[in-house]
Coordinates of C-alpha atoms and ligand atoms in Angstrom, one line a residue:
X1 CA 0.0 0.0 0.0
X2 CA 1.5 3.1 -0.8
X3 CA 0.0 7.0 0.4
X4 CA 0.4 9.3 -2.4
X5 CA -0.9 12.9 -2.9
X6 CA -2.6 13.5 -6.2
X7 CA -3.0 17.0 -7.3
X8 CA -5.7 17.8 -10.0
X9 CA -4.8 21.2 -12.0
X10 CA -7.9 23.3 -13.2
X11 CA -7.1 22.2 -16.6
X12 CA -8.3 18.4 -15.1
X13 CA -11.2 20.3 -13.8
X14 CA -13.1 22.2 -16.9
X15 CA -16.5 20.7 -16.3
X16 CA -18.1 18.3 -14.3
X17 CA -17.7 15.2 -16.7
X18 CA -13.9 16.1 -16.1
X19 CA -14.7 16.4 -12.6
X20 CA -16.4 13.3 -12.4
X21 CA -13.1 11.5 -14.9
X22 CA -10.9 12.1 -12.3
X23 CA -13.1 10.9 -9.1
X24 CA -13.2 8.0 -11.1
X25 CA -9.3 7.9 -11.2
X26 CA -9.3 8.4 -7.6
X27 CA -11.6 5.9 -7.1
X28 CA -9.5 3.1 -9.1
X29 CA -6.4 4.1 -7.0
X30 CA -8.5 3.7 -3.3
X31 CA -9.5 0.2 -5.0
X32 CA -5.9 -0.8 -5.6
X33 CA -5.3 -0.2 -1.8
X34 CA -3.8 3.3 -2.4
X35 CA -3.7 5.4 0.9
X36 CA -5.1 9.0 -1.0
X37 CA -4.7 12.4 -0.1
X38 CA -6.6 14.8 -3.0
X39 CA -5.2 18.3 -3.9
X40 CA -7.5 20.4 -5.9
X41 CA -7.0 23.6 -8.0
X42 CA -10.2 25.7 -8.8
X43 CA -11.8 25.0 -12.1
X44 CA -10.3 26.1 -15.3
X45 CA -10.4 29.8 -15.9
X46 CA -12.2 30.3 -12.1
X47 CA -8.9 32.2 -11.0
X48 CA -8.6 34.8 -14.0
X49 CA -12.2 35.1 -13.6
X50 CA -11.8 36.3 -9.7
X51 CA -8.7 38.4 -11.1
X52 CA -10.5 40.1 -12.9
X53 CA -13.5 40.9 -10.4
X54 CA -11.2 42.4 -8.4
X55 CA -9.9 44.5 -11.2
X56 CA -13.0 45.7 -12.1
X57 CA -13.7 46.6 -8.4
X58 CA -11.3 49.0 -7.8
X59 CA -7.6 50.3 -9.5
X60 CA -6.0 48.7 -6.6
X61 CA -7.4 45.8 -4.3
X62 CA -6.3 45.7 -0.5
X63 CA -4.0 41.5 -0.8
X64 CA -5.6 40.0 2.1
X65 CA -9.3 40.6 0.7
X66 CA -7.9 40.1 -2.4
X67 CA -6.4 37.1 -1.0
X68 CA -10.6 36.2 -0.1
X69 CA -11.7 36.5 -3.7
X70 CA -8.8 34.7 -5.0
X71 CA -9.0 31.8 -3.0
X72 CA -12.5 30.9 -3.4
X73 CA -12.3 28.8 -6.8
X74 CA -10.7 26.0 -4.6
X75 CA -13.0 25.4 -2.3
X76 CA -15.9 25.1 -5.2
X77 CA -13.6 22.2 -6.3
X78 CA -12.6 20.7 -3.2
X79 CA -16.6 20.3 -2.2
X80 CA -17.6 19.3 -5.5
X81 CA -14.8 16.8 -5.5
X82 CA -16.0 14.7 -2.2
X83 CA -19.3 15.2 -3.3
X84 CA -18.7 13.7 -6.9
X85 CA -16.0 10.7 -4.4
X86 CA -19.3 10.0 -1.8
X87 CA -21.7 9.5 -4.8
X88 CA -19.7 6.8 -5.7
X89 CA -19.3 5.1 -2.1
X90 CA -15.6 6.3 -1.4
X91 CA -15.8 8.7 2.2
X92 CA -13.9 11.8 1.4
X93 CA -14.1 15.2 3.3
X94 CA -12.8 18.5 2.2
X95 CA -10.6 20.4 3.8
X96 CA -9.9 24.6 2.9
X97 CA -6.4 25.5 4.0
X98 CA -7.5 27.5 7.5
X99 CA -9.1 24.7 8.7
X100 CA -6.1 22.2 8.4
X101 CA -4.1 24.7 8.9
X102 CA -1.8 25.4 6.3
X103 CA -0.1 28.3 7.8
X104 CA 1.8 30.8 5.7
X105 CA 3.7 33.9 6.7
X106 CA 1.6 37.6 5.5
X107 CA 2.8 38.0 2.1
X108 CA -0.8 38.0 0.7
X109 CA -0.9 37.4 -2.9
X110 CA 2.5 35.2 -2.7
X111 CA 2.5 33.7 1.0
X112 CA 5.6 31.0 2.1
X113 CA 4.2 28.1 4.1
X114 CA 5.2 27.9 7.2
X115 CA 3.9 24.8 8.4
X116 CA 1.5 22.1 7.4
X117 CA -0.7 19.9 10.1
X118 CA -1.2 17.0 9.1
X119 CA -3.1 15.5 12.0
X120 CA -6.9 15.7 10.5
X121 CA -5.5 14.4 7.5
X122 CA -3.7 11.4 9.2
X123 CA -7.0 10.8 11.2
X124 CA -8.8 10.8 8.0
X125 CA -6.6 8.0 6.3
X126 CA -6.8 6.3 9.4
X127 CA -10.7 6.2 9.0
X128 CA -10.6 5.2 5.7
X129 CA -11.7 9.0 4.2
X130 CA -10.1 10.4 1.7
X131 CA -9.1 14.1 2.4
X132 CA -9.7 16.8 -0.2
X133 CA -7.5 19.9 0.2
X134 CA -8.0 23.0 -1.4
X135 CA -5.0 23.9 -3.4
X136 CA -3.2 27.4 -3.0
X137 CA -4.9 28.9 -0.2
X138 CA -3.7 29.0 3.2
X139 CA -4.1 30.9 6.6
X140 CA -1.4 33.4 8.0
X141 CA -0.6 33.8 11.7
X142 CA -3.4 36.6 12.1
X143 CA -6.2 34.1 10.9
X144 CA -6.3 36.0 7.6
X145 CA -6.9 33.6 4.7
X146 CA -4.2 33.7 2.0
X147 CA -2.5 32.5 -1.5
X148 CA 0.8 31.4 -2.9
X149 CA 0.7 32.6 -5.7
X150 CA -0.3 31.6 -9.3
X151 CA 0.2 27.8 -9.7
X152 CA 0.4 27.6 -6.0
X153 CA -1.7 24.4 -5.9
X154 CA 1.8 22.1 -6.6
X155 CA 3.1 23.7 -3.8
X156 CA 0.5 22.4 -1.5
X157 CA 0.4 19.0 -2.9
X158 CA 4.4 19.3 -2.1
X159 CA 3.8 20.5 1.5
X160 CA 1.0 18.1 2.1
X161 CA 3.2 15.3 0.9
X162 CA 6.0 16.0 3.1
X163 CA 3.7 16.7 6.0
X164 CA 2.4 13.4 6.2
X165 CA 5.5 11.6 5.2
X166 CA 4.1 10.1 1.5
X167 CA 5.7 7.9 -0.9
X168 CA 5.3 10.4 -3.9
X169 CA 3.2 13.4 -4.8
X170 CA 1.5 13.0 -8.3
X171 CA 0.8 15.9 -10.2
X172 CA -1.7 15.1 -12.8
X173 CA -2.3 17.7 -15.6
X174 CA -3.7 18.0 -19.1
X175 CA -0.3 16.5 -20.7
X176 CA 1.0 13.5 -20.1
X177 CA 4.5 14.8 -18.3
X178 CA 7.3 16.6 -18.8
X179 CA 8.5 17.3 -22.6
X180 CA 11.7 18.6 -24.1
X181 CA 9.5 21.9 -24.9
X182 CA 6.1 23.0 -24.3
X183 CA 4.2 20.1 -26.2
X184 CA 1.3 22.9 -27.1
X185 CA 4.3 25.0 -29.0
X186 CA 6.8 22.6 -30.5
X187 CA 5.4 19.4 -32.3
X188 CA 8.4 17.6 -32.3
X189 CA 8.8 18.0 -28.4
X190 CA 9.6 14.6 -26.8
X191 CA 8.2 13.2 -23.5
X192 CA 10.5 13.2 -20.7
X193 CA 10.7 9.4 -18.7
X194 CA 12.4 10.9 -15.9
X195 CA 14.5 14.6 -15.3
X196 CA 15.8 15.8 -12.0
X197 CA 14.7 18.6 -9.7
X198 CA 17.8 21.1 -10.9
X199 CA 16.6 20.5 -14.3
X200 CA 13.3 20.8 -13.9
X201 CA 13.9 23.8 -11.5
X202 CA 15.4 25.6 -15.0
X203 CA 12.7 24.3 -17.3
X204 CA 10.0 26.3 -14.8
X205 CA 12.7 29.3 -14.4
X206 CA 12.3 29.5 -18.2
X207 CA 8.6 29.6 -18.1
X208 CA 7.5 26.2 -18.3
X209 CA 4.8 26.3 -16.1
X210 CA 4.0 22.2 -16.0
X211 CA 5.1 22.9 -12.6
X212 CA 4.9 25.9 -10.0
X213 CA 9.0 26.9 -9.5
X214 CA 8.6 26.9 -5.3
X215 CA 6.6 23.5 -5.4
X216 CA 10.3 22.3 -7.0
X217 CA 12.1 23.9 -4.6
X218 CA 10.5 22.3 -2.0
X219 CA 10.6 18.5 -3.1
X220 CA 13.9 18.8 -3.9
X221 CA 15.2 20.5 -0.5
X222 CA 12.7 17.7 1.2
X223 CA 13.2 14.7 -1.3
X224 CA 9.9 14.6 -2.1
X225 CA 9.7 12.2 -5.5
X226 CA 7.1 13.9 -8.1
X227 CA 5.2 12.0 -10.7
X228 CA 3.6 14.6 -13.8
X229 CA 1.3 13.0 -15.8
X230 CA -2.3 13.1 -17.5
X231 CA -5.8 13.4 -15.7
X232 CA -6.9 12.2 -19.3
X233 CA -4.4 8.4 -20.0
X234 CA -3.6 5.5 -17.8
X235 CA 0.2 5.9 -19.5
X236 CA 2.4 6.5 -16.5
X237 CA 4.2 10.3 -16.5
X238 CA 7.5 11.5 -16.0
X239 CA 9.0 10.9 -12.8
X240 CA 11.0 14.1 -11.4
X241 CA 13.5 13.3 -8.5
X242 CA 17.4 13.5 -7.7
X243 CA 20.0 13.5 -10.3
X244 CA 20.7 9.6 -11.1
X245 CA 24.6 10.6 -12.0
Ligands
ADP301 P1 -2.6 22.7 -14.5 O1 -3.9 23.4 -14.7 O2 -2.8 21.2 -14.5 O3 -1.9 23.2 -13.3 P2 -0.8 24.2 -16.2 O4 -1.5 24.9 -17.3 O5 -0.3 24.9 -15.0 O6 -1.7 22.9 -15.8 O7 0.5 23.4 -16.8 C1 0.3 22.5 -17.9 C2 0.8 23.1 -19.2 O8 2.2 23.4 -19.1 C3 0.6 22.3 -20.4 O9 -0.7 22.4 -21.0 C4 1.7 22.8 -21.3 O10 1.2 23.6 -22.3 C5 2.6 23.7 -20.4 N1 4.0 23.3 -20.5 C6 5.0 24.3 -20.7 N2 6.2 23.7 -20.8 C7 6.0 22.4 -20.7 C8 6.9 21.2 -20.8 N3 8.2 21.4 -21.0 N4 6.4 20.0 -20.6 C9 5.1 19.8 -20.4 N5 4.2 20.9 -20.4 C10 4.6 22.1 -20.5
LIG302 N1 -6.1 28.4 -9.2 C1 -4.8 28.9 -9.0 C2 -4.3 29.5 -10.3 O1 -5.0 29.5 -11.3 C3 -3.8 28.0 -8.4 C4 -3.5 26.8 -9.3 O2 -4.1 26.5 -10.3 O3 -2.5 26.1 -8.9 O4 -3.2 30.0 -10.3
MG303 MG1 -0.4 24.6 -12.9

């Protein structure tokens, strides 16, 4: 039995017949005996939506209430996602960042985690629930709700994963890994079986944005192993860990 982290970007998440593919997925994975913990992002195009609500609002938005707006497309997933997991007789909860906590420090609009419980979530597993996390929200020492940043979902799945000591974080997404190049640019791109966390800290650094540059960071320093692969195929991804050399 392994206890793996699977993180669902909003491209996973466009409508609810996606939504409902990748309960599906997570139900096949409880059914092989996995231990799961899910990580939602908000649904595609939620965030820019909010962005853009808050432009409209006024010329400059005060972080933390940004912070508010911003974070509410997760928690639409993260409820529709154990509902979607109970209809089909797996127990699953979810969980928004505040209430785990996921505490960050104050930078609103680009918070640091500070620290990640991960008692309710070990008493979940323990009870045979699956825990849904919101991605990219947390809580900072004030009780203020805030983000990490755009792409901040990886990150949690990261933090999650080293908080309650899993076997790998997968990061699922709507390609099936890591390629030489952007696979929706360059044709002739070729699907990575495995890189390592320096290179793939450069690939991000260069704008690939496959995966969120501090959720690298962080499973590198921690040794956390990453899987990136497709929401859509059963084809296993590309694995991102140490160098092998
Ligand atoms: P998600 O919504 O799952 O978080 P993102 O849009 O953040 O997905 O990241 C996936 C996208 O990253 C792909 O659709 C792809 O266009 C882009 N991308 C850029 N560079 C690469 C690369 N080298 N390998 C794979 N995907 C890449
Ligand atoms: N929903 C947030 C964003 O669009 C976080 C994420 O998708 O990881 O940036
Ligand atoms: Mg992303």
């Amino acid at each position: 039995m392994a206890r793996i982290v699977k993180k669902f970007g909003g491209t996973s998440l466009g409508d609810m017949e996606r939504m409902r593919q990748v309960a599906r997925k997570i139900a096949e994975s409880i059914t092989m005996g996995d231990q799961v913990v899910v990580v939602v992002s908000a649904m595609a195009g939620m965030t820019d939506h909010l962005d853009d609500l808050c432009q409209k609002a006024v010329r400059k938005c005060n972080l933390q209430e940004y912070d508010v707006v911003m974070s509410a497309g997760e928690q639409i997933s993260a409820g529709l996602m154990a509902i979607l997991l109970s209809d089909m007789g797996i127990k699953a909860k979810s969980w928004l960042g505040w209430q785990i906590p996921i505490t960050t420090d104050d930078a609103h609009g680009q918070a640091r985690i500070k620290d990640v419980a991960a008692r309710l979530l070990i008493t979940d597993l323990e009870q045979g629930i699956v825990p849904v996390i919101a991605g990219y929200q947390g809580v900072d020492e004030t009780g203020r709700v805030s983000t990490l940043g755009r792409g901040g979902s990886d990150l949690t799945a990261v933090a999650v994963a080293a908080a309650i000591k899993a076997d790998r974080c997968d990061i699922y997404t709507d390609v099936p890994g890591v390629y030489s190049d952007d696979p929706r640019q360059v044709s002739s791109a070729r699907k990575l079986p495995e890189i390592s966390y320096d290179e793939m800290l450069e690939k991000a650094s260069r704008g690939a944005r496959v995966l969120n540059l501090a959720a690298i960071e962080l499973a590198r320093d921690l040794k956390i192993p990453l899987q990136v692969l497709s929401s859509f195929e059963q084809k296993t991804g590309t694995m991102v860990g140490p160098d092998a050399s």
